[in-house]
Short mmCIF file of C-alpha atoms and ligand atoms in Angstrom, two decimals:
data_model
loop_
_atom_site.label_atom_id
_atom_site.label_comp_id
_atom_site.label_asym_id
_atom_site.label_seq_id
_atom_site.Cartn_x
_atom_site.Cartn_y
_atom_site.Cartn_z
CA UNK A 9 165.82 -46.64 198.78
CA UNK A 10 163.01 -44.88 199.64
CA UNK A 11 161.18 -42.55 196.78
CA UNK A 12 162.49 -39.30 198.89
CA UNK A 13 165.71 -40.99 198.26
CA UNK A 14 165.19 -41.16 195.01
CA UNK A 15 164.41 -37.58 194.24
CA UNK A 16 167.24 -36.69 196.07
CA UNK A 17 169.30 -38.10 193.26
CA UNK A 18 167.39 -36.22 191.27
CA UNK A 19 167.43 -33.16 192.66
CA UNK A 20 171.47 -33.41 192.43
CA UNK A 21 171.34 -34.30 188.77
CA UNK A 22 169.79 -31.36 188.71
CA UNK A 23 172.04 -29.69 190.06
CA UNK A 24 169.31 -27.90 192.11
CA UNK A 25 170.11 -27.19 196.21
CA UNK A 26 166.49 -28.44 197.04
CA UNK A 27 162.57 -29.30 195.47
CA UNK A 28 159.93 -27.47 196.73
CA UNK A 29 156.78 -29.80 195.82
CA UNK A 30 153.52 -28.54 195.84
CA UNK A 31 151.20 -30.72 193.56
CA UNK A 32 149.16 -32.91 195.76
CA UNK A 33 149.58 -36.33 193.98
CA UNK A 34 153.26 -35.60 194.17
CA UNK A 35 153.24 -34.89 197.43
CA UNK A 36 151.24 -37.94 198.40
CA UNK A 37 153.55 -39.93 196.48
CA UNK A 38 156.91 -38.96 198.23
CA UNK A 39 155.64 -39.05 201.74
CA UNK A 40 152.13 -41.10 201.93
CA UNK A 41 149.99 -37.74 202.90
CA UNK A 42 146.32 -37.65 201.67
CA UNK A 43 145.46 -34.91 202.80
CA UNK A 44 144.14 -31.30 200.49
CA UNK A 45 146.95 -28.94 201.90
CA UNK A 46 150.40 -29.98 202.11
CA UNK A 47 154.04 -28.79 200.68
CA UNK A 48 157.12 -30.84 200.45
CA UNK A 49 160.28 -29.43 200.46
CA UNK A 50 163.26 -32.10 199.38
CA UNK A 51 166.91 -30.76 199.62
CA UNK A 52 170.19 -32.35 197.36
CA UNK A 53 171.56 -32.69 201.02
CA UNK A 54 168.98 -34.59 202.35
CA UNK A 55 166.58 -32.30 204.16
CA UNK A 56 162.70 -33.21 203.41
CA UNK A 57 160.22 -31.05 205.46
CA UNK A 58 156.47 -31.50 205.00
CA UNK A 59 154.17 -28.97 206.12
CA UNK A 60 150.72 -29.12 206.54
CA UNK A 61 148.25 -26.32 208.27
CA UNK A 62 146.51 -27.81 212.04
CA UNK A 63 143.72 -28.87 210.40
CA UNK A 64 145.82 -31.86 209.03
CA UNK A 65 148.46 -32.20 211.66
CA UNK A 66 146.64 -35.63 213.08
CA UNK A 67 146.30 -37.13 209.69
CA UNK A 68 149.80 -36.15 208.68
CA UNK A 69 150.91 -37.95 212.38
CA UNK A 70 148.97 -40.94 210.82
CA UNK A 71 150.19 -40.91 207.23
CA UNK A 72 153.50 -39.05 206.64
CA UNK A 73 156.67 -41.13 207.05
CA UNK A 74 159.92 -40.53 205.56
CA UNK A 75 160.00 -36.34 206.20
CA UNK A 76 159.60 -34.25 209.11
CA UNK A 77 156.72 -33.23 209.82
CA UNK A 78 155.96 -29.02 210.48
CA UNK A 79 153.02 -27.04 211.32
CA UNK A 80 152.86 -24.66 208.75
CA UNK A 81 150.50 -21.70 208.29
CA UNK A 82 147.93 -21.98 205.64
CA UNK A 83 150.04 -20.10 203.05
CA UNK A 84 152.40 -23.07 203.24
CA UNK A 85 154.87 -21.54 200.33
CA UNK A 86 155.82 -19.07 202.85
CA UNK A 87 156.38 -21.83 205.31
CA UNK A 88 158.21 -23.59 203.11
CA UNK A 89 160.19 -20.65 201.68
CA UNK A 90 161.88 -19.89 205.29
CA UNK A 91 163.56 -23.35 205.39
CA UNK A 92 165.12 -22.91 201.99
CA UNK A 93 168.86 -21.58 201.97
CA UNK A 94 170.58 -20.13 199.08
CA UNK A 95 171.19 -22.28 195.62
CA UNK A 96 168.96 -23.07 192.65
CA UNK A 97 165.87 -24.24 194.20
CA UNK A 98 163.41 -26.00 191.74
CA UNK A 99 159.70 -25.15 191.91
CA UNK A 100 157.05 -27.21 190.06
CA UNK A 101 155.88 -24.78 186.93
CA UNK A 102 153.34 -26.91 185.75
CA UNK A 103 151.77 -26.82 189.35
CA UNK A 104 152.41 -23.23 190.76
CA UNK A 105 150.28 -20.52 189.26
CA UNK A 106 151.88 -17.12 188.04
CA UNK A 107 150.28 -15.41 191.10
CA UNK A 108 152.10 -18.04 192.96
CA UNK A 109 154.92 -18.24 191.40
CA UNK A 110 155.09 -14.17 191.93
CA UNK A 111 154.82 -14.27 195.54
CA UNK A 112 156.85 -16.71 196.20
CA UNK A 113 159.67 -15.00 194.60
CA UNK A 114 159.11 -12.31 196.85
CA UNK A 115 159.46 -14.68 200.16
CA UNK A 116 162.34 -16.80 199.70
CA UNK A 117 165.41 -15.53 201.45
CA UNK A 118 168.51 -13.41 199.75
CA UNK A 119 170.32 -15.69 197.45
CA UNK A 120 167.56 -18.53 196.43
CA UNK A 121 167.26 -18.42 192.69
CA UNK A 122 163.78 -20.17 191.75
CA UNK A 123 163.85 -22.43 188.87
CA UNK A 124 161.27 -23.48 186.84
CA UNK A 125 161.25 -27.54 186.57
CA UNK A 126 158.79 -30.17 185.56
CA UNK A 127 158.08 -34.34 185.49
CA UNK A 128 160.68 -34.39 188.22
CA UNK A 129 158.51 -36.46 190.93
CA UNK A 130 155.90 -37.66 187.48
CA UNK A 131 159.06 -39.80 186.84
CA UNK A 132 159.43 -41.25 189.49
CA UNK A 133 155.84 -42.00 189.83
CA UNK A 134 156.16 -43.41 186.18
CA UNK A 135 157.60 -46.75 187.43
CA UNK A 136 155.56 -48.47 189.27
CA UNK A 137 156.59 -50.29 192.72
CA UNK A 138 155.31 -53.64 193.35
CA UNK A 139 153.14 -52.32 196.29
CA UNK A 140 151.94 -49.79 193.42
CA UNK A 141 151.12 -52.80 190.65
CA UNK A 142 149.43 -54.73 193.42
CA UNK A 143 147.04 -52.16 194.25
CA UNK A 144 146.77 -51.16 190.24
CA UNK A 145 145.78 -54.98 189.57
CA UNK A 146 143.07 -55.16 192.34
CA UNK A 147 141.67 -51.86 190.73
CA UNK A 148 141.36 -53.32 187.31
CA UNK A 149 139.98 -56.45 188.59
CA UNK A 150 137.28 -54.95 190.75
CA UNK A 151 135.85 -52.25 187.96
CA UNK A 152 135.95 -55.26 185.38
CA UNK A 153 133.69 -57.15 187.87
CA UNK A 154 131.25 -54.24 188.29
CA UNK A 155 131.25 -53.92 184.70
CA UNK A 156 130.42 -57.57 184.25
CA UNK A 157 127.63 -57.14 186.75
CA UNK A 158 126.02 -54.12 185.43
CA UNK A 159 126.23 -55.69 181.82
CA UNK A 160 123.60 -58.42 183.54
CA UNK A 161 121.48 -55.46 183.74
CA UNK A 162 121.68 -55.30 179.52
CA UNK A 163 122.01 -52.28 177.76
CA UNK A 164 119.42 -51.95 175.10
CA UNK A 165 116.53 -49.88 176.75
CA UNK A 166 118.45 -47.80 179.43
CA UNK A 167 119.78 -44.47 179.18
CA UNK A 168 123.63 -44.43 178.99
CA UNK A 169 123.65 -42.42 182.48
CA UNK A 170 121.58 -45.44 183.98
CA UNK A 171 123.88 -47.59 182.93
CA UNK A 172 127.04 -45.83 184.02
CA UNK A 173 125.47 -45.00 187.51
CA UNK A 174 124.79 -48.77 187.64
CA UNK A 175 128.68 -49.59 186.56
CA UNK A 176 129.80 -47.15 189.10
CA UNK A 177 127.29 -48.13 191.73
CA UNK A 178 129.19 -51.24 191.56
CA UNK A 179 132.39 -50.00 191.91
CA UNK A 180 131.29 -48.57 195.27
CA UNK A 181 129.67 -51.39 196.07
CA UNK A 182 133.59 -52.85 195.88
CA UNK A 183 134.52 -50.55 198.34
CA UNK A 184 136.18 -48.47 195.27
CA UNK A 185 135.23 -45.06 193.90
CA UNK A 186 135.14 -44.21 190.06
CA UNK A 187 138.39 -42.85 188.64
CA UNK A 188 137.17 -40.90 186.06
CA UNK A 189 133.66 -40.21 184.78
CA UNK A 190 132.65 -43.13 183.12
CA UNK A 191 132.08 -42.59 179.45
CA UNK A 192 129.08 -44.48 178.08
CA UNK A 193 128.18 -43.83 174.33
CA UNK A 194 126.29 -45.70 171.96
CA UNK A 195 125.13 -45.03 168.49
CA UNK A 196 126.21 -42.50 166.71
CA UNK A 197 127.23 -40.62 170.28
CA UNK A 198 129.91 -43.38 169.79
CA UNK A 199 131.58 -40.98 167.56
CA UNK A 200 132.93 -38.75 170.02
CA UNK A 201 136.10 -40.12 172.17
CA UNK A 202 134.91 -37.98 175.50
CA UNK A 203 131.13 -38.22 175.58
CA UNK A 204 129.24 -37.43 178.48
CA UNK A 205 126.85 -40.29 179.22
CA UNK A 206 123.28 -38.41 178.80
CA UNK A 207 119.45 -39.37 178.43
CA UNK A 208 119.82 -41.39 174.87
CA UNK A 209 118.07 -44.30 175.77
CA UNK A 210 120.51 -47.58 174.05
CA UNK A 211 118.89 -48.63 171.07
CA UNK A 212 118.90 -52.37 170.00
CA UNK A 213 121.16 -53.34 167.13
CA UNK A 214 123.93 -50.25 168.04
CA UNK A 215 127.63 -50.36 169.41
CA UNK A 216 128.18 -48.80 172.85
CA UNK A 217 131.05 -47.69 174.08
CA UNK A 218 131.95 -47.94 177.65
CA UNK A 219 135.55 -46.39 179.23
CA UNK A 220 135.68 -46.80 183.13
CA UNK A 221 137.76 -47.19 185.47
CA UNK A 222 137.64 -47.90 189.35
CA UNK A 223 140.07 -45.97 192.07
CA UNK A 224 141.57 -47.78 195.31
CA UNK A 225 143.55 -46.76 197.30
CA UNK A 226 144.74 -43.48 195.46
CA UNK A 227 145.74 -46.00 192.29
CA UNK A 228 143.44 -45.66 189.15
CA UNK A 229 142.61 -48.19 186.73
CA UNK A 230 141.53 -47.82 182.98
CA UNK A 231 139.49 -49.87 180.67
CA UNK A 232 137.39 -49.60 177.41
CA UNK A 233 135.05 -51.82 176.03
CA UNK A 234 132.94 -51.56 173.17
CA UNK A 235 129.90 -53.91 172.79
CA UNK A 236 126.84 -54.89 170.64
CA UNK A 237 122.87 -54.55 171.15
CA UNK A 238 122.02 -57.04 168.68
CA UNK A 239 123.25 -56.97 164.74
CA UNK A 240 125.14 -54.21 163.87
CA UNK A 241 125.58 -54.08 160.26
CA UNK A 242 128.96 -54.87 158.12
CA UNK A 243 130.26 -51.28 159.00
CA UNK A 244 130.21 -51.25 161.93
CA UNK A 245 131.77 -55.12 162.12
CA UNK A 246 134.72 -53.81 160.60
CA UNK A 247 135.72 -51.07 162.02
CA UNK A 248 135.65 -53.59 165.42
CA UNK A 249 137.95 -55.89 163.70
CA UNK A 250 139.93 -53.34 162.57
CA UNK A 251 140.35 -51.48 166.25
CA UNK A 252 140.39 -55.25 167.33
CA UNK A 253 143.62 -55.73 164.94
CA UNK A 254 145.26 -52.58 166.48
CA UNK A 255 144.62 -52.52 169.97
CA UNK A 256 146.19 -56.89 169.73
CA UNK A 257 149.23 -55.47 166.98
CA UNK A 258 150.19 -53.17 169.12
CA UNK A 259 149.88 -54.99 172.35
CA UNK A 260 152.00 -57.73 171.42
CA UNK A 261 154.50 -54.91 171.09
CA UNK A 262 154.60 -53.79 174.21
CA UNK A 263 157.27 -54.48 176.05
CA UNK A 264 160.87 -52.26 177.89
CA UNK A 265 163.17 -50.61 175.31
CA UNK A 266 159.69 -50.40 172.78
CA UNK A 267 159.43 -46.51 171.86
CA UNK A 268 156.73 -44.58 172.92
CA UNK A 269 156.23 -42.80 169.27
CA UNK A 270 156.99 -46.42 168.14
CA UNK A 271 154.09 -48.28 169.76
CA UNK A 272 151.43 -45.68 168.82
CA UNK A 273 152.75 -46.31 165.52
CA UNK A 274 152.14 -49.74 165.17
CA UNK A 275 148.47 -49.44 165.87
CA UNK A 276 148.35 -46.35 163.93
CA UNK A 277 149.95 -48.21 160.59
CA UNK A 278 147.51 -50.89 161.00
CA UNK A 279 144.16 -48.45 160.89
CA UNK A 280 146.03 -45.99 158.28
CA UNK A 281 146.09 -48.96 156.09
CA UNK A 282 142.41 -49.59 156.01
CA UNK A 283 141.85 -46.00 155.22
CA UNK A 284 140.96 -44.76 158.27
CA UNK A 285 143.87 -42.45 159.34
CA UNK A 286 141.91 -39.95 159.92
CA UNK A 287 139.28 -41.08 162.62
CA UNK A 288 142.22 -42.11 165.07
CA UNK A 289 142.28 -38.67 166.48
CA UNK A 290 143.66 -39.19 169.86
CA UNK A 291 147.37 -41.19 170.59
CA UNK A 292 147.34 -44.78 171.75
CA UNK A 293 147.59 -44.56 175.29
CA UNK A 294 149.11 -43.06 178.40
CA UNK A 295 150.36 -43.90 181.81
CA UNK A 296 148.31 -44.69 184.75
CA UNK A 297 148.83 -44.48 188.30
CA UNK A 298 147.51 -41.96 191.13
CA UNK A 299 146.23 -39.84 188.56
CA UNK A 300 144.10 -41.79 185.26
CA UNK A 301 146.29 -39.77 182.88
CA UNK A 302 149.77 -39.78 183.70
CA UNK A 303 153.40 -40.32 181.78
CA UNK A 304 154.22 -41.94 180.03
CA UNK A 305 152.24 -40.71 176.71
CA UNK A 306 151.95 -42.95 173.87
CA UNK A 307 151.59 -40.33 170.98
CA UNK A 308 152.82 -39.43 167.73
CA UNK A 309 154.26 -36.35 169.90
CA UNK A 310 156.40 -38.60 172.17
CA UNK A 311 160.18 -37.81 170.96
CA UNK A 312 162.48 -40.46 169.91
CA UNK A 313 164.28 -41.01 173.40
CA UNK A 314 161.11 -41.87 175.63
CA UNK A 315 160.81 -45.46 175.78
CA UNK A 316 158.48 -47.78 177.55
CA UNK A 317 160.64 -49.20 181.10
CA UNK A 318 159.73 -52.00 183.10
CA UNK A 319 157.41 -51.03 185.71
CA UNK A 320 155.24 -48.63 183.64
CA UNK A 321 151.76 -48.88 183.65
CA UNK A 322 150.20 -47.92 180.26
CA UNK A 323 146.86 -48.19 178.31
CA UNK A 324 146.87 -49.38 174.69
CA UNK A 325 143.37 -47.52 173.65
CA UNK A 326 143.28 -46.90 169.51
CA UNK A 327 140.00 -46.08 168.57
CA UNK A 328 138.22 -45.67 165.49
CA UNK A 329 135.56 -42.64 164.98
CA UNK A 330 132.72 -42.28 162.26
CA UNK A 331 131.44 -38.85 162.40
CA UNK A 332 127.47 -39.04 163.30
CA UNK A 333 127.32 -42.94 162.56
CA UNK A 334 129.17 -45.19 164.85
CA UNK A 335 132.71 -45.48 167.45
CA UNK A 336 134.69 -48.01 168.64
CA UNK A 337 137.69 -47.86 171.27
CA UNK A 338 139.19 -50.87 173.01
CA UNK A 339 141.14 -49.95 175.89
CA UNK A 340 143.53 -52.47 177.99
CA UNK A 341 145.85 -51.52 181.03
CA UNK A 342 148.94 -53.32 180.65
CA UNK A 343 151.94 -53.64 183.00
CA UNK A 344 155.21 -52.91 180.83
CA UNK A 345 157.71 -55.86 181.52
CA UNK A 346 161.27 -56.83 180.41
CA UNK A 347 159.89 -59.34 178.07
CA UNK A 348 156.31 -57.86 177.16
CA UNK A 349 153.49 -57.06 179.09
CA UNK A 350 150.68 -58.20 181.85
CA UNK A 351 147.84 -57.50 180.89
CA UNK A 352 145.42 -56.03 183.67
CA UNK A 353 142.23 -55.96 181.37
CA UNK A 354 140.59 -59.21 181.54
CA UNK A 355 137.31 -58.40 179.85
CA UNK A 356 137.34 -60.45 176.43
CA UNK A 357 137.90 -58.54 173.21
CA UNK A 358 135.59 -60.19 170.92
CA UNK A 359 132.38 -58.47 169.52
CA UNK A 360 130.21 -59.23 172.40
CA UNK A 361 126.53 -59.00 171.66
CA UNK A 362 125.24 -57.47 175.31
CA UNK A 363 121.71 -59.21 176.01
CA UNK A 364 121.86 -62.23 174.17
CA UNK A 365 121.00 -65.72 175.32
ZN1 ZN B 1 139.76 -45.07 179.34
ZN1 ZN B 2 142.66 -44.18 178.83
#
């Protein structure tokens, strides 16, 4: 079954007479297109149109399979709004702008009632193919290499931007772009789960922080690893060990049928008990895929029914976060499995003192 197959089914579940897709991943997704315009429109009766304006026609030629392929104008909503017929036709709210949304309603033909839907095509995208995981795998595996390289470099006595252009030099050095901007934080700058790597020069005797992740291939990979410039103090020793003890509780969770509320949980029990409830501030993880942040989430918001599926590819990332003093996150990508989990990550997890002989 192909995945326009797939969201067929969907789209009848739905009870909806046709999708009209416009967010770019999910396009790319459903019919291999990479390029920056392009609309989707899959019907409950089989139809699937893609439209792209003529400055993509040769790359959609190259790329799209599985849906016919129309020249559209650049508005493509109104392109794709003459080949609806009347029915409920979904739209994608999270992805189509009140403006859009607007005008839209004012060119699809008598009789279409627009719906507002969401995560249709996201679920799909949740489980992973084995064409997907393959390309996932090489992803991890390349940005742990450059990571490994760049650590040759040391860290003590450059700036955390020199060291994350270095990390990410070597990701294109792979033949791989960053997925994100890579997060490099040491000291106290440690404390803050998103910091921008600036010109604080990495002091000896600190923890850094360093979240990265290499794209290939439209897949993204995700990894955090938190090291050592030399002695760190009894502090900061613990609150490693105690992430450590997380990041492996929870991990050895992992596995199809295990909640999504439920496996933050278990890594959030684990740093609750050591009295630090309230420097977890963020959940443990989320899905990865085309885009670094995808389903599904791992939170303490996740309702009781979302459960982890074989096939998904999630992070386990708890972190621990002392205001003005110190961070530490440790970050693996794991594939979700029947039995447990792969583990993509392959970085080791002990304190690692960065610079030492
Ligand atoms: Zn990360
Ligand atoms: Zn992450």
């Amino acid at each position: 079954m192909t995945r326009g197959d797939r969201l067929t089914e969907v789209v009848r579940e739905r009870e909806l007479s046709a999708l009209v897709v416009t967010n770019l991943e999910n396009v790319h997704y459903l019919s291999g297109y990479t390029g920056t315009n392009g609309v989707a429109v899959v019907g409950a009766e089989g139809q699937r149109d893609f439209f792209t304006d003529f400055r993509y026609l040769e790359r959609a030629e190259v790329e799209v399979r599985d849906f016919e392929r129309l020249r559209g104008k650049r508005d493509l909503l109104g392109d794709a709004a003459e080949r609806l017929s009347a029915g409920r036709v979904g739209f994608e709210e999270e992805h189509m702008s009140v403006r859009s949304h607007r005008r839209f309603e004012g060119l699809v033909p008598e009789g279409v009632e627009l719906v507002g839907v969401h995560g249709l095509v996201e679920g799909l995208r949740e489980v992973k193919e084995e064409g997907e995981l393959a390309i996932i795998r090489r992803a991890a595996a390349l940005a742990d290499d450059a990571l490994a390289e760049a650590l040759e470099g040391g860290l003590a006595g450059r700036t955390e931007r020199e060291f994350a252009m270095a990390l990410e030099d070597g990701f294109r050095a792979r033949g791989a772009e960053p997925s994100f901007e890579s997060i490099v934080a040491s000291g106290p700058n440690g404390s803050l789960p998103h910091a921008e790597p600036g010109d604080t020069v990495i002091a000896e005797d600190v923890l850094v922080t360093v979240d990265y992740g290499a794209k290939i291939d439209g897949y993204c990979s995700d990894c955090t690893r938190t090291f050592a410039t030399g002695e760190v103090g009894a502090e900061a020793r613990e609150v490693y060990e105690l992430v450590r003890a997380a990041q492996a509780a929870a991990g050895e969770a992992i596995r199809a049928g295990l909640g999504c509320k439920e496996a933050d949980s278990i890594a959030r029990a684990v740093i609750d008990d050591a009295g630090h409830a309230e420097h977890f501030g963020h959940g443990l993880g989320h899905g990865v895929g085309l885009e670094v942040h995808e389903g599904p989430r791992l939170t303490p918001a996740a309702s009781e029914e979302e459960t982890l599926v074989a096939g998904n590819v999630v992070t386990v990332e708890p972190g621990v976060y002392l205001p003005g003093r110190l961070g530490v996150r440790i970050e693996d990508l794991v594939v979700v499995t029947e039995d447990g989990s792969e583990v993509l990550s392959q970085l080791p997890k002990d304190l690692t003192v960065v610079g030492e002989t």
